[in-house]
Coordinates of C-alpha atoms in Angstrom, one line a residue:
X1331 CA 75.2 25.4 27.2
X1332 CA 74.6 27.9 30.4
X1333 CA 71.8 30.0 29.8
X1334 CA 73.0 33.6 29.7
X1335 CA 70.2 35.8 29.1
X1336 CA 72.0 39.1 28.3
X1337 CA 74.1 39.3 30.9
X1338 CA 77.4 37.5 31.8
X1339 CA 80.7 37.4 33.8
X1340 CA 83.6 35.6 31.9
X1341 CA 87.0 35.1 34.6
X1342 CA 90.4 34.7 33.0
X1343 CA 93.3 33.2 34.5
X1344 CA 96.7 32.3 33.2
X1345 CA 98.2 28.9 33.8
X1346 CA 101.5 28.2 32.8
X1347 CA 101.4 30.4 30.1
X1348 CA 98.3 29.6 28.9
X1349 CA 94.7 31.6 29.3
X1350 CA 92.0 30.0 30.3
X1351 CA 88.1 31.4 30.7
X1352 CA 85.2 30.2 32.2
X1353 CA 81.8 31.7 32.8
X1354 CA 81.0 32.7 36.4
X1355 CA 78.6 30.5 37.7
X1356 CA 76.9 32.8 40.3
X1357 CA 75.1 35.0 36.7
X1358 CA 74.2 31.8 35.1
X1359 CA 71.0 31.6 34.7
X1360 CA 68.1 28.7 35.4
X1361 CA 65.5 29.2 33.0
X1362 CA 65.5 32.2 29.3
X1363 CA 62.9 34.2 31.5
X1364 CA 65.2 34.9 34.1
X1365 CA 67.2 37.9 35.1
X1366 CA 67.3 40.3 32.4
X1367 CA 64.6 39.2 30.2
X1368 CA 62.6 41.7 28.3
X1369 CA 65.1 44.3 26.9
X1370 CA 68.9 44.9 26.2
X1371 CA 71.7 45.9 28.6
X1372 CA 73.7 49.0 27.6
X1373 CA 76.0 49.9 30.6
X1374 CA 77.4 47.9 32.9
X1375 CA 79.9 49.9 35.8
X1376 CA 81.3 48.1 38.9
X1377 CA 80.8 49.6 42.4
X1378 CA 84.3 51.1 43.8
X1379 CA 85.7 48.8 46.2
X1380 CA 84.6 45.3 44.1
X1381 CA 87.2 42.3 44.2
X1382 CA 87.2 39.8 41.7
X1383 CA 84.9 37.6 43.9
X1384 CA 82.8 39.4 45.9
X1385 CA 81.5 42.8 44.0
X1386 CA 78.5 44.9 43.2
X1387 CA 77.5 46.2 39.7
X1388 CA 74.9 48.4 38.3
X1389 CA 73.7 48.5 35.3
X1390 CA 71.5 50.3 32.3
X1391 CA 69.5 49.6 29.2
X1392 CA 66.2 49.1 27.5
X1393 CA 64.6 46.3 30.4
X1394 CA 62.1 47.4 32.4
X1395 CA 62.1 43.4 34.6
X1396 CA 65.1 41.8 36.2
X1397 CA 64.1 38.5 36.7
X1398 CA 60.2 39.0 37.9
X1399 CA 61.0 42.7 39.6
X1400 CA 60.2 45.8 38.4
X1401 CA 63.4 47.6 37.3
X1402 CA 62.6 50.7 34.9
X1403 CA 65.8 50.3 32.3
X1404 CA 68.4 50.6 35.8
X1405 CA 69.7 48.3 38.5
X1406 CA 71.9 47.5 40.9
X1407 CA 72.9 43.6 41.6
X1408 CA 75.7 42.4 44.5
X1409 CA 77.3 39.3 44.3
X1410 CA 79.2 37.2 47.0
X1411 CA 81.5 34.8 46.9
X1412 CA 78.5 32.3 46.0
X1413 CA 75.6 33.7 44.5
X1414 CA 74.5 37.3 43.0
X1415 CA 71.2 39.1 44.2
X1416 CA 69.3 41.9 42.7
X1417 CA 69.2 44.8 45.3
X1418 CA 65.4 45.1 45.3
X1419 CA 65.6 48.9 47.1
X1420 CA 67.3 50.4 44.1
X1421 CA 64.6 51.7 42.2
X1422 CA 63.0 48.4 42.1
X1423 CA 58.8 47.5 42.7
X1424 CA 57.7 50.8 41.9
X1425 CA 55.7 51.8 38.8
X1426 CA 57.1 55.6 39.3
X1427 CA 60.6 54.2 40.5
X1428 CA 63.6 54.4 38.0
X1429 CA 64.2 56.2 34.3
X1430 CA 61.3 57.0 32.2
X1431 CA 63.2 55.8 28.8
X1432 CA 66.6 53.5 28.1
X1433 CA 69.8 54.3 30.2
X1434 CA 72.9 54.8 27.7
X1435 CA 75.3 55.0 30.2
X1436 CA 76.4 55.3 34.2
X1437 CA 79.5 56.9 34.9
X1438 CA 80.9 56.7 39.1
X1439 CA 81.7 60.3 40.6
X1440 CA 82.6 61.4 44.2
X1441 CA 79.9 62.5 46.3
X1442 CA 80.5 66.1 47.0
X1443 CA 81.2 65.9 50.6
X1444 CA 83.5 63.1 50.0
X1445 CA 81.7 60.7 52.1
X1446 CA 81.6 58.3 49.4
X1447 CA 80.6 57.9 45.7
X1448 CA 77.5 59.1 43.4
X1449 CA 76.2 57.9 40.2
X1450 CA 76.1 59.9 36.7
X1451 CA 73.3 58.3 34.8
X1452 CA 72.4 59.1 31.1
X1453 CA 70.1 58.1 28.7
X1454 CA 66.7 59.5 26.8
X1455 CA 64.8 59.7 29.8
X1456 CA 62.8 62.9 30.6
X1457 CA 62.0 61.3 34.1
X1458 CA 63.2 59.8 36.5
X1459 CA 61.6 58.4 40.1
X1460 CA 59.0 60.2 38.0
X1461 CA 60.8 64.3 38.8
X1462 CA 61.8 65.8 35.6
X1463 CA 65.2 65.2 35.1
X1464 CA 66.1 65.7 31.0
X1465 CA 68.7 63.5 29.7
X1466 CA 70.4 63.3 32.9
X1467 CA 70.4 63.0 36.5
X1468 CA 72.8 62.1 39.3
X1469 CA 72.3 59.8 42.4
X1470 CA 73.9 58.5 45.4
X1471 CA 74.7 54.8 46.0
X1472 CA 71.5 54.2 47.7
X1473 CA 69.8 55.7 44.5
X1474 CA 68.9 59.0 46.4
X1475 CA 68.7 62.0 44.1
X1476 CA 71.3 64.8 44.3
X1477 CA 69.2 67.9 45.0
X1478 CA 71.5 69.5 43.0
X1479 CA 70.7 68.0 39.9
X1480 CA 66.5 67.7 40.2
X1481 CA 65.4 70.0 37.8
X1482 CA 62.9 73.2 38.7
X1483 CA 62.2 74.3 35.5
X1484 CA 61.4 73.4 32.1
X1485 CA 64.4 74.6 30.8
X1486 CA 66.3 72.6 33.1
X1487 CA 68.8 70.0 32.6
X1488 CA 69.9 68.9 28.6
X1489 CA 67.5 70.3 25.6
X1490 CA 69.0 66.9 23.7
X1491 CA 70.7 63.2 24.2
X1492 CA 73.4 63.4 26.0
X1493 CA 75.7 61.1 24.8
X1494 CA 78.8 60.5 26.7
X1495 CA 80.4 61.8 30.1
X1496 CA 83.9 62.3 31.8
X1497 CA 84.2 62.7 35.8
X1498 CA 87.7 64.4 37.1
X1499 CA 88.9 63.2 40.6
X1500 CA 88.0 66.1 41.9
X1501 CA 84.2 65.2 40.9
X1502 CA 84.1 67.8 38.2
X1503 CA 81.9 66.1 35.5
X1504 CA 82.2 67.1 31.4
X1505 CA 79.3 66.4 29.6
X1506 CA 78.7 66.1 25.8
X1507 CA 76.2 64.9 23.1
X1508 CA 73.6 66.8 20.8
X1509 CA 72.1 69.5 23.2
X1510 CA 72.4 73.2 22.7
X1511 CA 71.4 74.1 25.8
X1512 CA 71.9 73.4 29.4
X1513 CA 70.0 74.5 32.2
X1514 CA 68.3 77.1 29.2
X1515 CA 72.1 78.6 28.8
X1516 CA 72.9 77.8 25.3
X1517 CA 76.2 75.3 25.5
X1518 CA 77.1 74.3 22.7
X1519 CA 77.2 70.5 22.6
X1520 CA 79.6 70.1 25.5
X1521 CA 79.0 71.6 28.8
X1522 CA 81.6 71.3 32.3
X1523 CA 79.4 71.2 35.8
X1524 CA 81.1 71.5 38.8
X1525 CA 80.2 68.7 41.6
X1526 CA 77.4 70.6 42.7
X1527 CA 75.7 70.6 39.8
X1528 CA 76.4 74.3 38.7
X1529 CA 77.4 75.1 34.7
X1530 CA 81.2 76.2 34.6
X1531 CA 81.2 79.1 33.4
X1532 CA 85.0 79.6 32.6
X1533 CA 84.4 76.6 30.3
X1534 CA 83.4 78.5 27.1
X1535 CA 81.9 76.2 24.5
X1536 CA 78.7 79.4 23.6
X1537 CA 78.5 79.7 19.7
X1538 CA 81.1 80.2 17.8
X1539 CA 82.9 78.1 20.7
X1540 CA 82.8 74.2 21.0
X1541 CA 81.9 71.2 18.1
X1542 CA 79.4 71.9 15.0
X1543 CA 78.0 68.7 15.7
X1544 CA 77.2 65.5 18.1
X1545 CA 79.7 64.6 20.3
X1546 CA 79.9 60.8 20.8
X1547 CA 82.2 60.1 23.0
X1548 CA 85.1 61.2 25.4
X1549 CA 88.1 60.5 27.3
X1550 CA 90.6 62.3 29.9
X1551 CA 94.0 61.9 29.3
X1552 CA 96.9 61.5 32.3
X1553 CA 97.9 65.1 31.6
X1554 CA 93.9 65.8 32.2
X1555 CA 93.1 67.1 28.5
X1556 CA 90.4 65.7 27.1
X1557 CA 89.9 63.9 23.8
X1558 CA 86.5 64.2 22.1
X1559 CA 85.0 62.5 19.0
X1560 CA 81.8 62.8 17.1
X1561 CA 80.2 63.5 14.5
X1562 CA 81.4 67.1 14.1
X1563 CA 83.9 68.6 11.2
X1564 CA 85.2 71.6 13.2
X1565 CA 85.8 72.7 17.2
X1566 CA 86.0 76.2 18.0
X1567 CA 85.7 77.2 14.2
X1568 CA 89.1 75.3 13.4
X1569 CA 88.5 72.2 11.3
X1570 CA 89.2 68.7 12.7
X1571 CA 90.4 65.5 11.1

C-alpha cells in the first residue's frame, strides 16, 4: 500500500534460488500530490556511473511539477544510499526553463570533447529554455545547451516528431521519425548527425532513398547495423516485411 505516484524503483534479488522484489523505499511517496503529480512519465534513463544504490536519473513526460517545483515535462533526480532529491538547478523554478511540450524520450551521448556525457532529448517541443529548438535538442549534464544544436533559423532542426534515436560510441547520433526535413535539407525520415551536430552527408536517405513512412523505433546491432521499424512498407524503394 506505498503510495507511488507514477514513478517507482522495484530491486530484485535472488535467494536460494528464489526471486524476491521489493519497492525501493527512498521513491515512496508520502502523500498522491507528491513527486510526479500532474502528468505522465515517458522516459526514464540512468546517469552513467549509477550503482544499484547510490544513482542519478533523469527523466521525461507530460508533468510540468515534481513534487511542488517547477519542472517543464524534464528532470533530473539523485538518490543516495538513503533518500532521493530532485536537482532543483536542472531546468527547475523557471517559467521559460525546460521543453515547451511532452519529452518522448532521452537518450545518453558523449560530449564531444570527451570530457564527459551529454543528453539527446526528444519530444514535441518547439522550445526549449524558451530558444527554438524543433523536435530536438541536446544538453550537457548540467542541462547547458550544446551550441551546436540551438537552432538559427526557422528551418532549423526536425520539420516533424522525431520519434526514436541511436547514439554510436563514437557519439555519432541517428535519428528517425516522421520529418522530411532536417535543418531545411530534405532527409527523408531518418537523418545521421555527427557529434557536432552537422547532417552526415555520406548518409543518403534524400528521396527515392530511406523509409516511405514513420519510423518508430531503432536499434544498433553488435556488428553496428542498424535495425529500424515503423510504419513504412518499403526502404530505399525495396519492399519490407
Amino acid at each position: 500500500n506505498t503510495v507511488q505516484n507514477r514513478l517507482t524503483k522495484i530491486d530484485c534479488i535472488t535467494n536460494a534460488g528464489t526471486q524476491v522484489c521489493t519497492i525501493d523505499q527512498k521513491l515512496a511517496q508520502t502523500t498522491t500530490t507528491s513527486w510526479v503529480n500532474d502528468g505522465a512519465v515517458n522516459t526514464i534513463v540512468f546517469a552513467p556511473g549509477s550503482t544499484r544504490d547510490n544513482f542519478a536519473f533523469f527523466m521525461g513526460g507530460t508533468f510540468t511539477k515534481y513534487a511542488t517545483f517547477s519542472q517543464k515535462y524534464i528532470a533530473k533526480i539523485n538518490c543516495t544510499t538513503t533518500s532521493c532529491t530532485l536537482e532543483t538547478n536542472f531546468f527547475g523554478n523557471g517559467t521559460s526553463q525546460g521543453a515547451s511540450a511532452l519529452v518522448n524520450a532521452i537518450a545518453i551521448a558523449p560530449s564531444d570533447d570527451g570530457s564527459g556525457y551529454d543528453l539527446l532529448i526528444w519530444g514535441a517541443f518547439l522550445k526549449f529554455n524558451n530558444i527554438s529548438q524543433k523536435y530536438i535538442t541536446r544538453v550537457n549534464s548540467e542541462g547547458v545547451l550544446d551550441a551546436n544544436f540551438i537552432w538559427t533559423t526557422s528551418t532549423d532542426g526536425a520539420d516533424a516528431l522525431v520519434e526514436s534515436i541511436v547514439v554510436y560510441d563514437n557519439g555519432v547520433s541517428v535519428i528517425a521519425g516522421a520529418f522530411t526535413k532536417f535543418n531545411g535539407q530534405p532527409r527523408n525520415r531518418i537523418v545521421q548527425l555527427e557529434s557536432n551536430g552537422e547532417v552526415d552527408n555520406g548518409f543518403n536517405t534524400i528521396l527515392p532513398y530511406g523509409p516511405d513512412a514513420v519510423v518508430q523505433n531503432m536499434l544498433i546491432q553488435i556488428d553496428g547495423k542498424i535495425v529500424v521499424v515503423g510504419l513504412f512498407d518499403a526502404y530505399n524503394g525495396l519492399v519490407t516485411g
